PDB file of C-alpha atoms in Angstrom:
ATOM      1  CA  MET A   1     -11.512  -6.231  -5.724  1.00 48.00           C
ATOM      2  CA  LEU A   2      -8.132  -7.887  -6.421  1.00 47.00           C
ATOM      3  CA  LEU A   3      -8.327  -6.776 -10.059  1.00 47.00           C
ATOM      4  CA  THR A   4      -9.342  -3.249  -9.058  1.00 48.00           C
ATOM      5  CA  LEU A   5      -6.388  -2.869  -6.665  1.00 47.00           C
ATOM      6  CA  ALA A   6      -3.950  -4.298  -9.197  1.00 48.00           C
ATOM      7  CA  CYS A   7      -5.177  -1.955 -11.924  1.00 52.00           C
ATOM      8  CA  GLY A   8      -5.081   1.017  -9.561  1.00 50.00           C
ATOM      9  CA  SER A   9      -1.539   0.177  -8.479  1.00 51.00           C
ATOM     10  CA  LEU A  10      -0.283  -0.127 -12.055  1.00 57.00           C
ATOM     11  CA  PHE A  11      -2.238   2.837 -13.422  1.00 56.00           C
ATOM     12  CA  PHE A  12      -0.010   5.687 -12.275  1.00 55.00           C
ATOM     13  CA  PRO A  13       3.345   4.117 -13.207  1.00 60.00           C
ATOM     14  CA  GLY A  14       1.834   3.167 -16.567  1.00 62.00           C
ATOM     15  CA  LEU A  15       0.437   6.649 -17.109  1.00 58.00           C
ATOM     16  CA  PHE A  16       3.795   8.184 -16.191  1.00 60.00           C
ATOM     17  CA  ALA A  17       5.675   5.928 -18.621  1.00 65.00           C
ATOM     18  CA  LEU A  18       3.138   6.607 -21.391  1.00 62.00           C
ATOM     19  CA  CYS A  19       3.297  10.379 -20.922  1.00 62.00           C
ATOM     20  CA  THR A  20       7.101  10.339 -20.869  1.00 64.00           C
ATOM     21  CA  TRP A  21       7.263   8.238 -24.030  1.00 63.00           C
ATOM     22  CA  GLY A  22       4.688  10.412 -25.787  1.00 66.00           C
ATOM     23  CA  LEU A  23       6.462  13.652 -24.905  1.00 59.00           C
ATOM     24  CA  ARG A  24       9.796  12.323 -26.147  1.00 66.00           C
ATOM     25  CA  ARG A  25       8.246  11.597 -29.531  1.00 67.00           C
ATOM     26  CA  ALA A  26       6.177  14.774 -29.707  1.00 68.00           C
ATOM     27  CA  ARG A  27       8.922  17.087 -28.395  1.00 69.00           C
ATOM     28  CA  PRO A  28      12.275  15.651 -29.573  1.00 73.00           C
ATOM     29  CA  ALA A  29      14.002  18.932 -28.656  1.00 70.00           C
ATOM     30  CA  TRP A  30      13.092  18.473 -24.986  1.00 65.00           C
ATOM     31  CA  THR A  31      15.578  16.857 -22.635  1.00 68.00           C
ATOM     32  CA  ASP A  32      14.733  13.717 -20.637  1.00 66.00           C
ATOM     33  CA  SER A  33      14.500  15.920 -17.551  1.00 64.00           C
ATOM     34  CA  ASP A  34      11.860  18.114 -19.227  1.00 59.00           C
ATOM     35  CA  CYS A  35       9.781  15.104 -20.277  1.00 59.00           C
ATOM     36  CA  VAL A  36       9.949  13.499 -16.821  1.00 61.00           C
ATOM     37  CA  MET A  37       9.045  16.733 -15.026  1.00 57.00           C
ATOM     38  CA  ILE A  38       5.982  17.337 -17.221  1.00 56.00           C
ATOM     39  CA  SER A  39       4.890  13.676 -16.965  1.00 55.00           C
ATOM     40  CA  THR A  40       4.708  13.826 -13.160  1.00 55.00           C
ATOM     41  CA  ARG A  41       2.044  16.599 -13.346  1.00 66.00           C
ATOM     42  CA  HIS A  42      -1.420  15.094 -13.755  1.00 59.00           C
ATOM     43  CA  TRP A  43      -4.828  15.943 -12.322  1.00 64.00           C
ATOM     44  CA  LEU A  44      -5.499  12.271 -11.475  1.00 64.00           C
ATOM     45  CA  ALA A  45      -2.725  12.364  -8.881  1.00 64.00           C
ATOM     46  CA  ARG A  46      -5.079  14.624  -6.913  1.00 68.00           C
ATOM     47  CA  GLU A  47      -8.524  13.310  -7.836  1.00 71.00           C
ATOM     48  CA  TYR A  48      -7.645   9.622  -7.433  1.00 72.00           C
ATOM     49  CA  VAL A  49      -7.231  10.309  -3.722  1.00 75.00           C
ATOM     50  CA  TRP A  50     -11.043  10.362  -3.429  1.00 79.00           C
ATOM     51  CA  PHE A  51     -10.982   6.644  -4.223  1.00 77.00           C
ATOM     52  CA  LEU A  52      -9.267   6.042  -0.882  1.00 77.00           C
ATOM     53  CA  ILE A  53     -12.174   7.309   1.211  1.00 82.00           C
ATOM     54  CA  PRO A  54     -14.859   4.753   0.213  1.00 84.00           C
ATOM     55  CA  TYR A  55     -12.264   1.980   0.014  1.00 81.00           C
ATOM     56  CA  MET A  56     -10.923   2.518   3.535  1.00 83.00           C
ATOM     57  CA  ILE A  57     -14.460   2.723   4.939  1.00 85.00           C
ATOM     58  CA  TYR A  58     -15.442  -0.448   3.088  1.00 84.00           C
ATOM     59  CA  ASP A  59     -12.293  -2.295   4.184  1.00 84.00           C
ATOM     60  CA  SER A  60     -12.813  -1.383   7.841  1.00 85.00           C
ATOM     61  CA  TYR A  61     -16.435  -2.545   7.730  1.00 85.00           C
ATOM     62  CA  ALA A  62     -15.485  -5.768   5.897  1.00 83.00           C
ATOM     63  CA  MET A  63     -12.888  -6.593   8.577  1.00 83.00           C
ATOM     64  CA  TYR A  64     -15.474  -5.993  11.305  1.00 83.00           C
ATOM     65  CA  LEU A  65     -17.992  -8.173   9.483  1.00 81.00           C
ATOM     66  CA  CYS A  66     -15.444 -10.998   9.274  1.00 79.00           C
ATOM     67  CA  GLU A  67     -14.864 -10.745  13.034  1.00 77.00           C
ATOM     68  CA  TRP A  68     -18.628 -10.713  13.655  1.00 78.00           C
ATOM     69  CA  TYR A  69     -19.141 -13.935  11.705  1.00 75.00           C
ATOM     70  CA  ARG A  70     -16.020 -15.520  13.179  1.00 75.00           C
ATOM     71  CA  ILE A  71     -17.310 -15.118  16.728  1.00 73.00           C
ATOM     72  CA  GLY A  72     -20.618 -16.594  15.629  1.00 66.00           C
ATOM     73  CA  ASP A  73     -22.851 -15.070  18.318  1.00 58.00           C
ATOM     74  CA  GLN A  74     -24.858 -12.505  16.374  1.00 56.00           C
ATOM     75  CA  SER A  75     -27.126 -11.345  19.167  1.00 58.00           C
ATOM     76  CA  ARG A  76     -27.328  -7.616  19.731  1.00 56.00           C
ATOM     77  CA  ARG A  77     -26.052  -7.797  23.290  1.00 55.00           C
ATOM     78  CA  GLN A  78     -22.816  -9.304  21.998  1.00 63.00           C
ATOM     79  CA  SER A  79     -22.272  -6.567  19.390  1.00 71.00           C
ATOM     80  CA  LEU A  80     -20.251  -4.408  21.797  1.00 73.00           C
ATOM     81  CA  THR A  81     -18.056  -7.374  22.757  1.00 75.00           C
ATOM     82  CA  THR A  82     -17.512  -8.178  19.099  1.00 76.00           C
ATOM     83  CA  PHE A  83     -16.602  -4.569  18.347  1.00 78.00           C
ATOM     84  CA  GLN A  84     -14.142  -4.439  21.245  1.00 78.00           C
ATOM     85  CA  SER A  85     -12.554  -7.694  20.068  1.00 79.00           C
ATOM     86  CA  PHE A  86     -12.314  -6.289  16.552  1.00 82.00           C
ATOM     87  CA  LEU A  87     -10.564  -3.121  17.755  1.00 83.00           C
ATOM     88  CA  SER A  88      -8.185  -5.107  19.942  1.00 83.00           C
ATOM     89  CA  LYS A  89      -7.116  -7.532  17.222  1.00 83.00           C
ATOM     90  CA  ASN A  90      -6.894  -4.958  14.430  1.00 84.00           C
ATOM     91  CA  ARG A  91      -5.550  -1.962  16.361  1.00 85.00           C
ATOM     92  CA  LEU A  92      -2.671  -1.279  13.979  1.00 83.00           C
ATOM     93  CA  MET A  93      -4.745  -1.719  10.825  1.00 85.00           C
ATOM     94  CA  ILE A  94      -7.507   0.562  12.105  1.00 87.00           C
ATOM     95  CA  THR A  95      -4.921   3.190  13.025  1.00 86.00           C
ATOM     96  CA  HIS A  96      -3.426   2.831   9.545  1.00 82.00           C
ATOM     97  CA  HIS A  97      -6.822   3.378   7.909  1.00 85.00           C
ATOM     98  CA  ALA A  98      -7.640   6.331  10.184  1.00 87.00           C
ATOM     99  CA  VAL A  99      -4.328   8.050   9.398  1.00 84.00           C
ATOM    100  CA  ILE A 100      -4.968   7.645   5.675  1.00 83.00           C
ATOM    101  CA  LEU A 101      -8.506   9.034   5.959  1.00 84.00           C
ATOM    102  CA  PHE A 102      -7.869  11.933   8.319  1.00 86.00           C
ATOM    103  CA  VAL A 103      -4.251  12.846   7.515  1.00 83.00           C
ATOM    104  CA  LEU A 104      -3.099  11.551   4.140  1.00 80.00           C
ATOM    105  CA  VAL A 105      -6.265  12.457   2.224  1.00 81.00           C
ATOM    106  CA  PRO A 106      -6.370  16.126   3.389  1.00 82.00           C
ATOM    107  CA  VAL A 107      -2.639  16.520   2.761  1.00 80.00           C
ATOM    108  CA  ALA A 108      -2.752  14.942  -0.695  1.00 76.00           C
ATOM    109  CA  GLN A 109      -5.957  16.734  -1.676  1.00 76.00           C
ATOM    110  CA  LYS A 110      -5.524  20.258  -0.293  1.00 75.00           C
ATOM    111  CA  LEU A 111      -2.613  21.023   2.021  1.00 71.00           C
ATOM    112  CA  ARG A 112       0.238  20.188  -0.361  1.00 73.00           C
ATOM    113  CA  GLY A 113      -0.935  22.688  -2.965  1.00 72.00           C
ATOM    114  CA  ASP A 114       0.561  21.951  -6.385  1.00 70.00           C
ATOM    115  CA  LEU A 115       3.591  20.125  -5.022  1.00 74.00           C
ATOM    116  CA  GLY A 116       4.430  16.449  -4.799  1.00 73.00           C
ATOM    117  CA  ASP A 117       2.458  14.747  -7.593  1.00 74.00           C
ATOM    118  CA  PHE A 118       5.399  12.400  -8.193  1.00 78.00           C
ATOM    119  CA  PHE A 119       5.505  11.335  -4.549  1.00 81.00           C
ATOM    120  CA  VAL A 120       1.724  10.874  -4.360  1.00 79.00           C
ATOM    121  CA  GLY A 121       1.952   8.603  -7.406  1.00 78.00           C
ATOM    122  CA  CYS A 122       4.747   6.646  -5.729  1.00 82.00           C
ATOM    123  CA  ILE A 123       2.620   6.135  -2.604  1.00 82.00           C
ATOM    124  CA  PHE A 124      -0.215   4.753  -4.741  1.00 80.00           C
ATOM    125  CA  THR A 125       2.080   1.981  -6.013  1.00 84.00           C
ATOM    126  CA  ALA A 126       2.192   0.605  -2.458  1.00 84.00           C
ATOM    127  CA  GLU A 127      -1.085  -1.174  -3.179  1.00 82.00           C
ATOM    128  CA  LEU A 128       0.601  -3.347  -5.811  1.00 87.00           C
ATOM    129  CA  SER A 129       1.264  -5.911  -3.073  1.00 89.00           C
ATOM    130  CA  THR A 130      -2.361  -6.011  -1.887  1.00 86.00           C
ATOM    131  CA  PRO A 131      -3.743  -8.446  -4.535  1.00 88.00           C
ATOM    132  CA  PHE A 132      -1.061 -10.986  -3.613  1.00 91.00           C
ATOM    133  CA  VAL A 133      -1.716 -10.576   0.126  1.00 89.00           C
ATOM    134  CA  SER A 134      -5.446 -11.023  -0.475  1.00 86.00           C
ATOM    135  CA  LEU A 135      -4.925 -14.031  -2.751  1.00 90.00           C
ATOM    136  CA  GLY A 136      -2.862 -15.645  -0.010  1.00 90.00           C
ATOM    137  CA  ARG A 137      -5.753 -15.264   2.421  1.00 86.00           C
ATOM    138  CA  VAL A 138      -8.133 -16.771  -0.146  1.00 88.00           C
ATOM    139  CA  LEU A 139      -5.849 -19.770  -0.675  1.00 90.00           C
ATOM    140  CA  ILE A 140      -5.627 -20.294   3.098  1.00 87.00           C
ATOM    141  CA  GLN A 141      -9.432 -20.202   3.293  1.00 83.00           C
ATOM    142  CA  LEU A 142      -9.517 -22.871   0.575  1.00 88.00           C
ATOM    143  CA  LYS A 143      -6.844 -24.908   2.436  1.00 88.00           C
ATOM    144  CA  GLN A 144      -4.410 -24.655  -0.470  1.00 89.00           C
ATOM    145  CA  GLN A 145      -1.280 -23.866   1.562  1.00 86.00           C
ATOM    146  CA  HIS A 146       0.461 -26.962   0.191  1.00 87.00           C
ATOM    147  CA  THR A 147       0.133 -25.943  -3.462  1.00 90.00           C
ATOM    148  CA  LEU A 148       2.765 -24.453  -5.745  1.00 91.00           C
ATOM    149  CA  LEU A 149       0.438 -21.509  -6.405  1.00 93.00           C
ATOM    150  CA  TYR A 150       0.472 -20.604  -2.718  1.00 91.00           C
ATOM    151  CA  LYS A 151       4.279 -20.686  -2.572  1.00 90.00           C
ATOM    152  CA  VAL A 152       4.699 -18.662  -5.776  1.00 93.00           C
ATOM    153  CA  ASN A 153       2.157 -16.154  -4.512  1.00 93.00           C
ATOM    154  CA  GLY A 154       4.078 -15.948  -1.238  1.00 91.00           C
ATOM    155  CA  ILE A 155       7.279 -15.060  -3.093  1.00 92.00           C
ATOM    156  CA  LEU A 156       5.427 -12.411  -5.124  1.00 93.00           C
ATOM    157  CA  THR A 157       3.891 -11.060  -1.913  1.00 93.00           C
ATOM    158  CA  LEU A 158       7.284 -10.642  -0.244  1.00 94.00           C
ATOM    159  CA  THR A 159       8.854  -9.133  -3.374  1.00 94.00           C
ATOM    160  CA  THR A 160       6.124  -6.588  -4.078  1.00 93.00           C
ATOM    161  CA  PHE A 161       5.735  -5.711  -0.407  1.00 94.00           C
ATOM    162  CA  LEU A 162       9.467  -5.103  -0.009  1.00 95.00           C
ATOM    163  CA  CYS A 163       9.779  -3.051  -3.204  1.00 93.00           C
ATOM    164  CA  CYS A 164       6.517  -1.100  -3.107  1.00 90.00           C
ATOM    165  CA  ARG A 165       6.063  -0.529   0.628  1.00 92.00           C
ATOM    166  CA  ILE A 166       9.592  -0.349   2.084  1.00 94.00           C
ATOM    167  CA  LEU A 167      12.213   0.312  -0.599  1.00 95.00           C
ATOM    168  CA  LEU A 168       9.771   2.837  -2.054  1.00 93.00           C
ATOM    169  CA  PHE A 169      10.718   5.347   0.651  1.00 94.00           C
ATOM    170  CA  PRO A 170      14.503   5.412   0.053  1.00 94.00           C
ATOM    171  CA  PHE A 171      13.704   5.512  -3.670  1.00 92.00           C
ATOM    172  CA  MET A 172      11.646   8.685  -3.175  1.00 91.00           C
ATOM    173  CA  TYR A 173      14.460  10.233  -1.129  1.00 93.00           C
ATOM    174  CA  TRP A 174      16.974   9.246  -3.818  1.00 92.00           C
ATOM    175  CA  SER A 175      14.754  10.695  -6.577  1.00 89.00           C
ATOM    176  CA  TYR A 176      14.463  13.993  -4.728  1.00 90.00           C
ATOM    177  CA  GLY A 177      18.227  14.020  -4.214  1.00 92.00           C
ATOM    178  CA  GLN A 178      18.800  13.517  -7.938  1.00 89.00           C
ATOM    179  CA  GLN A 179      16.688  16.582  -8.689  1.00 84.00           C
ATOM    180  CA  GLN A 180      18.371  18.709  -6.038  1.00 89.00           C
ATOM    181  CA  GLY A 181      21.955  17.500  -6.487  1.00 91.00           C
ATOM    182  CA  LEU A 182      22.030  15.777  -3.087  1.00 91.00           C
ATOM    183  CA  SER A 183      23.151  12.338  -2.027  1.00 94.00           C
ATOM    184  CA  LEU A 184      20.657   9.943  -0.478  1.00 92.00           C
ATOM    185  CA  LEU A 185      22.097  10.535   2.998  1.00 93.00           C
ATOM    186  CA  GLN A 186      21.883  14.309   2.615  1.00 95.00           C
ATOM    187  CA  VAL A 187      18.212  14.382   1.677  1.00 94.00           C
ATOM    188  CA  PRO A 188      16.723  13.877   5.191  1.00 94.00           C
ATOM    189  CA  PHE A 189      18.665  16.920   6.414  1.00 94.00           C
ATOM    190  CA  ASN A 190      17.520  19.128   3.532  1.00 93.00           C
ATOM    191  CA  ILE A 191      13.763  18.595   3.629  1.00 90.00           C
ATOM    192  CA  PRO A 192      11.217  19.799   6.208  1.00 88.00           C
ATOM    193  CA  PHE A 193      11.308  17.833   9.458  1.00 91.00           C
ATOM    194  CA  TYR A 194       7.615  16.948   9.237  1.00 85.00           C
ATOM    195  CA  CYS A 195       8.298  15.133   5.938  1.00 86.00           C
ATOM    196  CA  ASN A 196      10.720  12.804   7.716  1.00 91.00           C
ATOM    197  CA  VAL A 197       8.243  12.303  10.558  1.00 90.00           C
ATOM    198  CA  ALA A 198       5.401  11.524   8.141  1.00 85.00           C
ATOM    199  CA  ASN A 199       7.520   9.041   6.206  1.00 89.00           C
ATOM    200  CA  GLY A 200       8.601   7.454   9.482  1.00 91.00           C
ATOM    201  CA  PHE A 201       4.974   6.926  10.519  1.00 87.00           C
ATOM    202  CA  LEU A 202       4.161   5.492   7.093  1.00 87.00           C
ATOM    203  CA  ILE A 203       7.068   3.056   6.858  1.00 91.00           C
ATOM    204  CA  ALA A 204       7.004   1.818  10.481  1.00 90.00           C
ATOM    205  CA  PRO A 205       3.877  -0.393  10.155  1.00 89.00           C
ATOM    206  CA  GLN A 206       5.095  -1.609   6.752  1.00 92.00           C
ATOM    207  CA  ILE A 207       8.324  -2.899   8.321  1.00 94.00           C
ATOM    208  CA  TYR A 208       6.326  -4.606  11.085  1.00 92.00           C
ATOM    209  CA  TRP A 209       3.946  -6.266   8.593  1.00 90.00           C
ATOM    210  CA  PHE A 210       6.868  -7.308   6.388  1.00 94.00           C
ATOM    211  CA  SER A 211       8.530  -8.982   9.379  1.00 93.00           C
ATOM    212  CA  LEU A 212       5.335 -10.954   9.985  1.00 90.00           C
ATOM    213  CA  LEU A 213       5.246 -11.994   6.323  1.00 91.00           C
ATOM    214  CA  CYS A 214       8.875 -13.126   6.533  1.00 92.00           C
ATOM    215  CA  LYS A 215       8.182 -15.210   9.662  1.00 90.00           C
ATOM    216  CA  LYS A 216       5.203 -16.780   7.946  1.00 86.00           C
ATOM    217  CA  ALA A 217       7.266 -17.529   4.836  1.00 84.00           C
ATOM    218  CA  THR A 218      10.023 -19.067   6.961  1.00 85.00           C
ATOM    219  CA  ARG A 219       7.537 -21.412   8.626  1.00 79.00           C
ATOM    220  CA  LEU A 220       6.085 -22.328   5.237  1.00 73.00           C
ATOM    221  CA  PHE A 221       9.361 -23.250   3.556  1.00 68.00           C
ATOM    222  CA  ASP A 222      10.924 -24.826   6.646  1.00 68.00           C
ATOM    223  CA  ALA A 223       7.934 -27.073   7.303  1.00 60.00           C
ATOM    224  CA  PRO A 224       8.729 -30.754   6.579  1.00 58.00           C
ATOM    225  CA  PRO A 225       6.688 -32.327   3.779  1.00 55.00           C
ATOM    226  CA  ALA A 226       3.564 -34.072   4.942  1.00 51.00           C
ATOM    227  CA  ARG A 227       3.929 -37.831   5.248  1.00 48.00           C
ATOM    228  CA  LYS A 228       1.408 -40.071   3.631  1.00 44.00           C
ATOM    229  CA  ASP A 229      -0.334 -42.531   5.912  1.00 46.00           C
ATOM    230  CA  GLY A 230       0.642 -46.135   5.338  1.00 42.00           C
TER     231      GLY A 230
END
């Protein structure tokens, strides 16, 4: 799963770079703007969205299964209690998955028409941080928090999360401004209001999760080294 997410996150930027490079060699008379514009149009930007549906369903079920085993009481009469505990502890994540399934997928697949392939590809790169987040959880499960690998992975987690889930949004605004001759600060006032609202809903949980990662990293690097028993 880690390899699948990493490959999926790198696929669209890699495809974009490959198409741009190929067009520059095949069409030397074209400007860089022409090559970039053509490279952002690809049928996979639409069809890859279908990958989100089974993944989000799987991820929600896997989180519930983890909660079920964590509680330990697997009797049927406790299933409702387990489910309520799962919803309570993972309220934000479940909302995040539901919004992707019932809002983002229809918009990306049908409602946007032929517009926005570049921005859909940018959103896909958000998952580049997921393998590092997941690896961190695996290392915690293996009680490897003291290792160099855990600390290096923590730095990579913070870096990819910041770049691909938070700075991604001002980058998309800046990119649109470059195409339209607008400054970054002018873009929010020159696009439909619902675009700003949608981006606000998308970035809000990312900022919250990033703050939790930063607090966790602070505790990790501020913790005094363990003393050896005499």
